[in-house]
C-alpha positions as a Python dict, from the first residue, in 0.01 Angstrom:
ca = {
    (1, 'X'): (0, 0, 0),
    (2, 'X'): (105, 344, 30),
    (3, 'X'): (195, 557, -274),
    (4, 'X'): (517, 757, -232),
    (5, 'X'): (623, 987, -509),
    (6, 'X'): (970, 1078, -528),
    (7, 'X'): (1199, 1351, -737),
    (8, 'X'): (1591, 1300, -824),
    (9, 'X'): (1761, 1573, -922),
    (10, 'X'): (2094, 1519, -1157),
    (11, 'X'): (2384, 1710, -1097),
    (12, 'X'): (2443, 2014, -1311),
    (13, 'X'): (2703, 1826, -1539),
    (14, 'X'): (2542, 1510, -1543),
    (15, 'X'): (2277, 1402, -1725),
    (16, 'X'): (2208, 1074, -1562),
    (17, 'X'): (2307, 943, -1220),
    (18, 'X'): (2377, 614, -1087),
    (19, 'X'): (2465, 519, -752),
    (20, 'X'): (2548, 182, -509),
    (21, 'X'): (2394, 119, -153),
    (22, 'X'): (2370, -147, 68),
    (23, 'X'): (2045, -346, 65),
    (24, 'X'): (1871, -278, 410),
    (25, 'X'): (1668, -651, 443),
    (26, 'X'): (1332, -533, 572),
    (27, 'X'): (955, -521, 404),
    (28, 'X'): (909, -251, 260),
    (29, 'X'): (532, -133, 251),
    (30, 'X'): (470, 157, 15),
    (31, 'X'): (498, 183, -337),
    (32, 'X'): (733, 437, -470),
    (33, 'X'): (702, 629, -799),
    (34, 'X'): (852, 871, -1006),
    (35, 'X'): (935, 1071, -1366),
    (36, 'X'): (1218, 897, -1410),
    (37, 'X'): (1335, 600, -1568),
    (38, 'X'): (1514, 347, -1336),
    (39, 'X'): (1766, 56, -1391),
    (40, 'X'): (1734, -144, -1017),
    (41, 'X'): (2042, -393, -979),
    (42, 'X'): (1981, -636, -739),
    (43, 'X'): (2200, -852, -559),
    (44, 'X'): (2262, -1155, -269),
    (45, 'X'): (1878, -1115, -147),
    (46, 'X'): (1565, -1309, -170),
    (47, 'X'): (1206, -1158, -96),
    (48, 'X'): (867, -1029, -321),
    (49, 'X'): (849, -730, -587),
    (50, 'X'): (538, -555, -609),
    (51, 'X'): (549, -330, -992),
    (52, 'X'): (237, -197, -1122),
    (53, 'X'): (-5, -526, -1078),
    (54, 'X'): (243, -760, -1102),
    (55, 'X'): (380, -985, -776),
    (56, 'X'): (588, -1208, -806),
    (57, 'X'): (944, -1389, -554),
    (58, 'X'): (1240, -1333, -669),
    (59, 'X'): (1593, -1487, -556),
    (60, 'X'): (1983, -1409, -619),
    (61, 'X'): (2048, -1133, -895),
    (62, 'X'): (1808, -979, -1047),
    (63, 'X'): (1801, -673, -1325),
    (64, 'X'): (1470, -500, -1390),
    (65, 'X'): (1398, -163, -1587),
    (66, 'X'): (1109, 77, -1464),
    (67, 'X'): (927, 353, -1675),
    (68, 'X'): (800, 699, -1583),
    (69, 'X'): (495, 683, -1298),
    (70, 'X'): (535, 288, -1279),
    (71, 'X'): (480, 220, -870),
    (72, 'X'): (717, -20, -747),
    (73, 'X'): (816, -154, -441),
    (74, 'X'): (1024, -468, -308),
    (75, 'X'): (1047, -700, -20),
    (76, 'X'): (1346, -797, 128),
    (77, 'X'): (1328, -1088, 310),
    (78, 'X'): (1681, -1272, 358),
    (79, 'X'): (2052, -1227, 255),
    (80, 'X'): (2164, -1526, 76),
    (81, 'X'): (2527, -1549, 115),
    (82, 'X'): (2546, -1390, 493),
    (83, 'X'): (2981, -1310, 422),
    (84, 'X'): (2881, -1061, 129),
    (85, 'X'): (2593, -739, 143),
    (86, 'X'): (2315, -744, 14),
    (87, 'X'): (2358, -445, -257),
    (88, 'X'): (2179, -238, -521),
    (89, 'X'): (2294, -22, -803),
    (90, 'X'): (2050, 224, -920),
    (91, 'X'): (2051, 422, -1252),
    (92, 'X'): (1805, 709, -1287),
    (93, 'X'): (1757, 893, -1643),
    (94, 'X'): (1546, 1001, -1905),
    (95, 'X'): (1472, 889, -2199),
    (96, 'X'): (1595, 1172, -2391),
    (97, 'X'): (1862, 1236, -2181),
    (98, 'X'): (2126, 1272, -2486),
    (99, 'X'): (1870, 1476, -2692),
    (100, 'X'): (1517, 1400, -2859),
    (101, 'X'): (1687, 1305, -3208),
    (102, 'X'): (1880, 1092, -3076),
    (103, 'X'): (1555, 846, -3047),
    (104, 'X'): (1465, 961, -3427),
    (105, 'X'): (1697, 803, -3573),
    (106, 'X'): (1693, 446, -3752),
    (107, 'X'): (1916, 290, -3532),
    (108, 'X'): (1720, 385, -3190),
    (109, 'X'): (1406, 148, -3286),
    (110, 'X'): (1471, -123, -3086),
    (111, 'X'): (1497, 114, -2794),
    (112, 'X'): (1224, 279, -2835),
    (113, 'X'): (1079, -46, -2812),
    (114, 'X'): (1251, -119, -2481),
    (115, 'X'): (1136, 230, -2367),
    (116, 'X'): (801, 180, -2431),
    (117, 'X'): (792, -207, -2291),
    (118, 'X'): (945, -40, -1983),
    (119, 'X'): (575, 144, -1875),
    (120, 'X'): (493, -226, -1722),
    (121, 'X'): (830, -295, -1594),
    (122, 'X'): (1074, -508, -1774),
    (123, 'X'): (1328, -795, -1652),
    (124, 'X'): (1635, -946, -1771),
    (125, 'X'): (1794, -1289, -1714),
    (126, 'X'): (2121, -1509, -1744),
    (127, 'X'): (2385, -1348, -1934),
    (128, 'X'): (2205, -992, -1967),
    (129, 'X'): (2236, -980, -1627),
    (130, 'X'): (2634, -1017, -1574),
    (131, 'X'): (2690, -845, -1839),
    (132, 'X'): (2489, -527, -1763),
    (133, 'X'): (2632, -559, -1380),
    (134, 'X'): (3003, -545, -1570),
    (135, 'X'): (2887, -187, -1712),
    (136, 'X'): (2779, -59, -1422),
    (137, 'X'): (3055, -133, -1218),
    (138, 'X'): (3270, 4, -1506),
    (139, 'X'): (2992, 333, -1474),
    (140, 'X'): (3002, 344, -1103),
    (141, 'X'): (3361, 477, -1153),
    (142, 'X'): (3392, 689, -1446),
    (143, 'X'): (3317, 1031, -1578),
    (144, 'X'): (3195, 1219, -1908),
    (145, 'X'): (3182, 1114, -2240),
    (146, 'X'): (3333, 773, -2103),
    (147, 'X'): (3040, 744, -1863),
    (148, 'X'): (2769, 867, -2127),
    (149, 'X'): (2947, 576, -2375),
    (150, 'X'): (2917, 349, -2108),
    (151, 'X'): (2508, 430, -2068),
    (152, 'X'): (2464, 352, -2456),
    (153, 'X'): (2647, 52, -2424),
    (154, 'X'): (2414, -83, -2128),
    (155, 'X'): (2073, 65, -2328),
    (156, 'X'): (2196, -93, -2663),
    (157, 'X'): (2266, -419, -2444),
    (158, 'X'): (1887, -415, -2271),
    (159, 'X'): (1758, -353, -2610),
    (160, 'X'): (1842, -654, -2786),
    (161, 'X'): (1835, -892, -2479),
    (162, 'X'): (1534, -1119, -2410),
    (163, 'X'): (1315, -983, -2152),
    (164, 'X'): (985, -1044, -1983),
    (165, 'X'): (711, -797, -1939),
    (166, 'X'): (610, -742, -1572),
    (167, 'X'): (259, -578, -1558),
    (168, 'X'): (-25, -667, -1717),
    (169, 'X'): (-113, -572, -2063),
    (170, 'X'): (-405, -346, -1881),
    (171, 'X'): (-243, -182, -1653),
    (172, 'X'): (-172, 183, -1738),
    (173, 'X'): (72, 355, -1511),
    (174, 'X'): (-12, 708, -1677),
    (175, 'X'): (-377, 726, -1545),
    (176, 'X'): (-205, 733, -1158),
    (177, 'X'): (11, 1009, -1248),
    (178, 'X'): (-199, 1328, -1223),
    (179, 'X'): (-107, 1336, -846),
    (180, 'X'): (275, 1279, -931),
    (181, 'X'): (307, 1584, -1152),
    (182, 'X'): (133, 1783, -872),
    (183, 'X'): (357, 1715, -611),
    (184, 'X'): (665, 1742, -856),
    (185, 'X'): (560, 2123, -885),
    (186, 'X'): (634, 2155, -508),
    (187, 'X'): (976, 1901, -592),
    (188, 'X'): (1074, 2173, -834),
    (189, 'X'): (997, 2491, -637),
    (190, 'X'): (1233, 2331, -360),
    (191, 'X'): (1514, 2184, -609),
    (192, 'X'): (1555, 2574, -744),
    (193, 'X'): (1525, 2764, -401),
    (194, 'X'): (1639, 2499, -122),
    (195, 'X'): (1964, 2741, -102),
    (196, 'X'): (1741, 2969, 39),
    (197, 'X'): (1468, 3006, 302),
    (198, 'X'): (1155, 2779, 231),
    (199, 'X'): (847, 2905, 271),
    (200, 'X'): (608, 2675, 344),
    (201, 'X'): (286, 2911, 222),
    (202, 'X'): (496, 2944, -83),
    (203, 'X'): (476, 2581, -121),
    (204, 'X'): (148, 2543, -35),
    (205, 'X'): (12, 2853, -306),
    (206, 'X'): (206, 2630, -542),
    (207, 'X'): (-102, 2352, -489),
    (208, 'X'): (-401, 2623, -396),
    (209, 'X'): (-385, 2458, -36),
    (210, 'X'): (-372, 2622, 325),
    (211, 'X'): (-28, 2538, 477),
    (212, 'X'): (-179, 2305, 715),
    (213, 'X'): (-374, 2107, 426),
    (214, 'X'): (-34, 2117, 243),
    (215, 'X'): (150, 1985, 549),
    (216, 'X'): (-99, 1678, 547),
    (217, 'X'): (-70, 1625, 173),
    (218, 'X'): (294, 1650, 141),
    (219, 'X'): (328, 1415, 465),
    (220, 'X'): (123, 1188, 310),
    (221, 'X'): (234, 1139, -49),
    (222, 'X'): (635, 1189, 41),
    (223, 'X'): (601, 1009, 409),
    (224, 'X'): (829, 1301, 467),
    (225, 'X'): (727, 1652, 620),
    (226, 'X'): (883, 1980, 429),
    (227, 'X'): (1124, 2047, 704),
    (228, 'X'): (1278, 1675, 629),
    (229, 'X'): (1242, 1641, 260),
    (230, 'X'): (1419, 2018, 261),
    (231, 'X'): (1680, 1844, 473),
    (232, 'X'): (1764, 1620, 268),
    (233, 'X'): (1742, 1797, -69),
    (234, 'X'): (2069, 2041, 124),
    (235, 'X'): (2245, 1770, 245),
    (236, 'X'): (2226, 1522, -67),
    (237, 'X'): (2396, 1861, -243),
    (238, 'X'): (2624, 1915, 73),
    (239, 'X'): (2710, 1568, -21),
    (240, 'X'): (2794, 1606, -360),
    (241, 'X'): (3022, 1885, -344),
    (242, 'X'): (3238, 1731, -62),
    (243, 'X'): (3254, 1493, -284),
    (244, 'X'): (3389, 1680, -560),
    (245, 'X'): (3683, 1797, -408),
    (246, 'X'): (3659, 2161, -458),
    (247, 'X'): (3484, 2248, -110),
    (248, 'X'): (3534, 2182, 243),
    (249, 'X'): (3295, 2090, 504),
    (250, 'X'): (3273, 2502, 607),
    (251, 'X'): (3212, 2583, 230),
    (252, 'X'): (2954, 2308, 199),
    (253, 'X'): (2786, 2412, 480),
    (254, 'X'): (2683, 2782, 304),
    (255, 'X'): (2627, 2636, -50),
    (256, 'X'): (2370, 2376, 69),
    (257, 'X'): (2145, 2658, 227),
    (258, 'X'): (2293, 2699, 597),
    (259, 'X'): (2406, 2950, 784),
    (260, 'X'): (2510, 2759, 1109),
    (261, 'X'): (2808, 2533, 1074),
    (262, 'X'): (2686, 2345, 1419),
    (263, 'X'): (2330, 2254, 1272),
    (264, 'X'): (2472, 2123, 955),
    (265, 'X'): (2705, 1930, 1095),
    (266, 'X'): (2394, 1739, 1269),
    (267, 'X'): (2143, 1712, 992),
    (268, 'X'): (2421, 1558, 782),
    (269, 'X'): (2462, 1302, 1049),
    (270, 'X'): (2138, 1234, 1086),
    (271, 'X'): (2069, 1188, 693),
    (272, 'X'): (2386, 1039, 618),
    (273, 'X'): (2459, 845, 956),
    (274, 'X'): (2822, 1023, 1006),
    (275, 'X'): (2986, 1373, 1011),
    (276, 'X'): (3085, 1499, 723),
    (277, 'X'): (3441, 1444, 796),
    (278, 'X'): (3400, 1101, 860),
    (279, 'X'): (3161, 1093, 540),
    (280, 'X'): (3477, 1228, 293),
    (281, 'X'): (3701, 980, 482),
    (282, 'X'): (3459, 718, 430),
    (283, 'X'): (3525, 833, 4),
    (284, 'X'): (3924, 838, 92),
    (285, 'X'): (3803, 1226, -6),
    (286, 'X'): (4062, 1410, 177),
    (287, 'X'): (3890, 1776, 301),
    (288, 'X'): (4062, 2034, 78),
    (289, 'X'): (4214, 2371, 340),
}
């Protein structure tokens, strides 16, 4: 399979994100891998996950955690009950996302535990599962401290459950991530500049590689070129702030890195499938005047 490696960015007041999408039933076939931790809710679908070296069917719901540089990858094959969509909630975070003493003290030793088992991929059954899909939900929903009390509850939950180790006990997934913190220096360069112009020798000096040897890395390793992956870096913020209800679409449009109202109008459509009007409606977001 291919290896993708992939960069979220959290919101400047948010230390974690989570987020809800409908399950598009295809195969997928590249493995995708990041620095973050990831909590994958899956619902109504049947097909294969591929995580580290471990392959296995799965069926229904399922509830799996992922560690830092662990490629993973799933299979959709069918939608089980065909009157409800197939869906996945997705929490991305860091370990030390409240602070490094946090996991110092006493009571954090059975997540560290959890943190550690999660470098080969970790699943949860029965009632961890409803349970942690009742937090999400709940997560889904809320905002600060309420949403950060929320995130404890679900850790302290998946680190007293049962669980099953996914990958094999010799299967690192730190030896594969040289190339992943390469390519996150490029992730980073764009994350703190995409508001302005991106140069793509810039990006390229970043790596000691021509532009055209960059273009064929980066295409390779993101299945994205720059011009896309910048594309959707501006709109995911775009995004956001409509979102937030303190900008309109015009406003937007400048803060995300544009200067023509027409073209953002039709890279948002093309990354988000609808205008950005219709996108806020969507959110019953009205567009502030």
């Amino acid at each position: 399979m291919q290896y993708i490696y992939e960069n979220f960015t959290f919101p400047p007041d948010q230390s974690f994100t989570i987020r809800s999408e409908i399950l598009e039933i295809k195969k997928y076939a590249a493995f995708r891998s990041h620095i973050n931790f990831e909590i994958a809710l899956l619902e109504n679908c049947s097909g294969k996950r591929f995580i580290g070296d471990h392959i296995e069917d799965f069926e229904g719901t399922e509830l799996i955690l992922l560690g830092s540089y662990l490629p993973h990858c799933w299979q959709y094959y069918t939608v089980l009950d065909p009157m409800i969509q197939p869906q996945a909630t997705v929490i991305h975070f860091f370990p030390d996302f409240l602070g490094q003493q946090l996991l110092e003290k006493p009571e954090a030793r059975q997540l560290n535990e959890l943190f550690s088992k999660a470098a080969k991929g970790v699943a949860f059954s029965g009632y961890t599962i409803q349970s942690a899909k009742m937090i999400m939900q709940q997560m889904l929903f809320s905002t600060g401290m309420a949403r950060v009390a929320l995130m404890l509850s679900l850790l302290d939950l998946l680190a007293n459950a049962p669980s099953e180790v996914l990958a094999s006990p010799y299967y690192n997934s730190v030896s594969s991530s040289g190339e992943a913190q390469k390519i996150n220096k490029v992730f980073d360069y764009i994350f703190r500049n995409f508001r302005d112009e991106i140069s793509l020798k810039a990006a390229a000096d970043i790596l000691h590689m021509s532009p055209a040897a960059f273009c064929r890395y980066f295409k390779a390793r993101t299945n994205r070129t720059l011009i896309d992956f910048v594309k959707e870096v501006r709109i995911g913020h775009a995004a956001k702030l409509l979102l937030e209800k303190k900008h309109n679409v015009t406003e937007a449009c400048y803060l995300s890195g544009y200067n023509n109202l027409s073209n953002f109008n039709k890279h948002f459509k093309e990354v988000k499938g609808l205008s950005p009007r219709d996108f806020m409606r969507q959110y019953e977001m009205p567009e502030s005047r």
